């Protein structure tokens, strides 16, 4: 029998230990990397970050358009570039009503009256509010504790009312506050007025079913976009305003849109409301087909349903299906004294009616 020299045997044990050590090191490094990736993914989901590399800020910076004070026609040409916007969408909106708290929201709009903005305290907890519009109706739904409320109105009936509680304007006015505006030179009242801050003040007529409103645009004479919007009713009372800042330029439409807007709404009777809106980014003229956005009235089951048109008239509210609401104008009874109007039931998010500070 052939003898075996065990003293010169191949060192299998040390080799296995060495390989095991290297393999363990690779595994631990991979595990550590996976932990960082998982943490980054969770951070993206919980903070609303896209984790997509952002374009350089220089691409968003508005460039000067005018080197001399522009004429009304020149300003109208720039403002009316908004007509190139057929749809607008953002999943990164923050709303702060009356300086209460920040709410995460998403926004979508399709020309001309298809609009929806909805959100809540946390994206993971669902929506606490929704403000929407289609070609016939607009609505606001709020889940405030144990008393969810759904306000609604037909566009034509609401616009025919001179006295409006809770909302002095249709929710569609938010679009003007967001910079989607139009300017007709033939509706301009007088020449632009220079302001001490270097801006130009331009006042226009805004015809409506109850008379002519007046709209004042505070225009930047260098960049051609608006920085403030003021709306007054036919009596001259201020009913809505918007301060616009943090403009970003979008080359696809050759215009800049504000990404920070402070809105004030001043109803006829109820206290005014302040809404601070911040938009992270927009998708323009390219709606996400997978978002399943619809512009239908919300399901009213479980809500206290309030017809804003009747509420503005001081009529008692009956919870009736919205779909069978009378299509024609509602008969107006003799006006009631202000103290006989029902108390404002609309409290919560995003408009809770507290006094603006």
CSV table of C-alpha atoms in Angstrom, one decimal, residues 29-39:
chain,number,residue,atom,x,y,z
A,29,UNK,CA,-20.5,45.5,2.6
A,30,UNK,CA,-23.4,44.6,0.4
A,31,UNK,CA,-25.7,44.5,3.4
A,32,UNK,CA,-24.5,47.9,4.6
A,33,UNK,CA,-25.1,49.3,1.1
A,34,UNK,CA,-28.6,47.8,1.0
A,35,UNK,CA,-29.4,49.4,4.3
A,36,UNK,CA,-28.4,52.8,3.0
A,37,UNK,CA,-30.5,52.3,-0.2
A,38,UNK,CA,-33.4,51.2,1.9
A,39,UNK,CA,-33.0,54.2,4.2
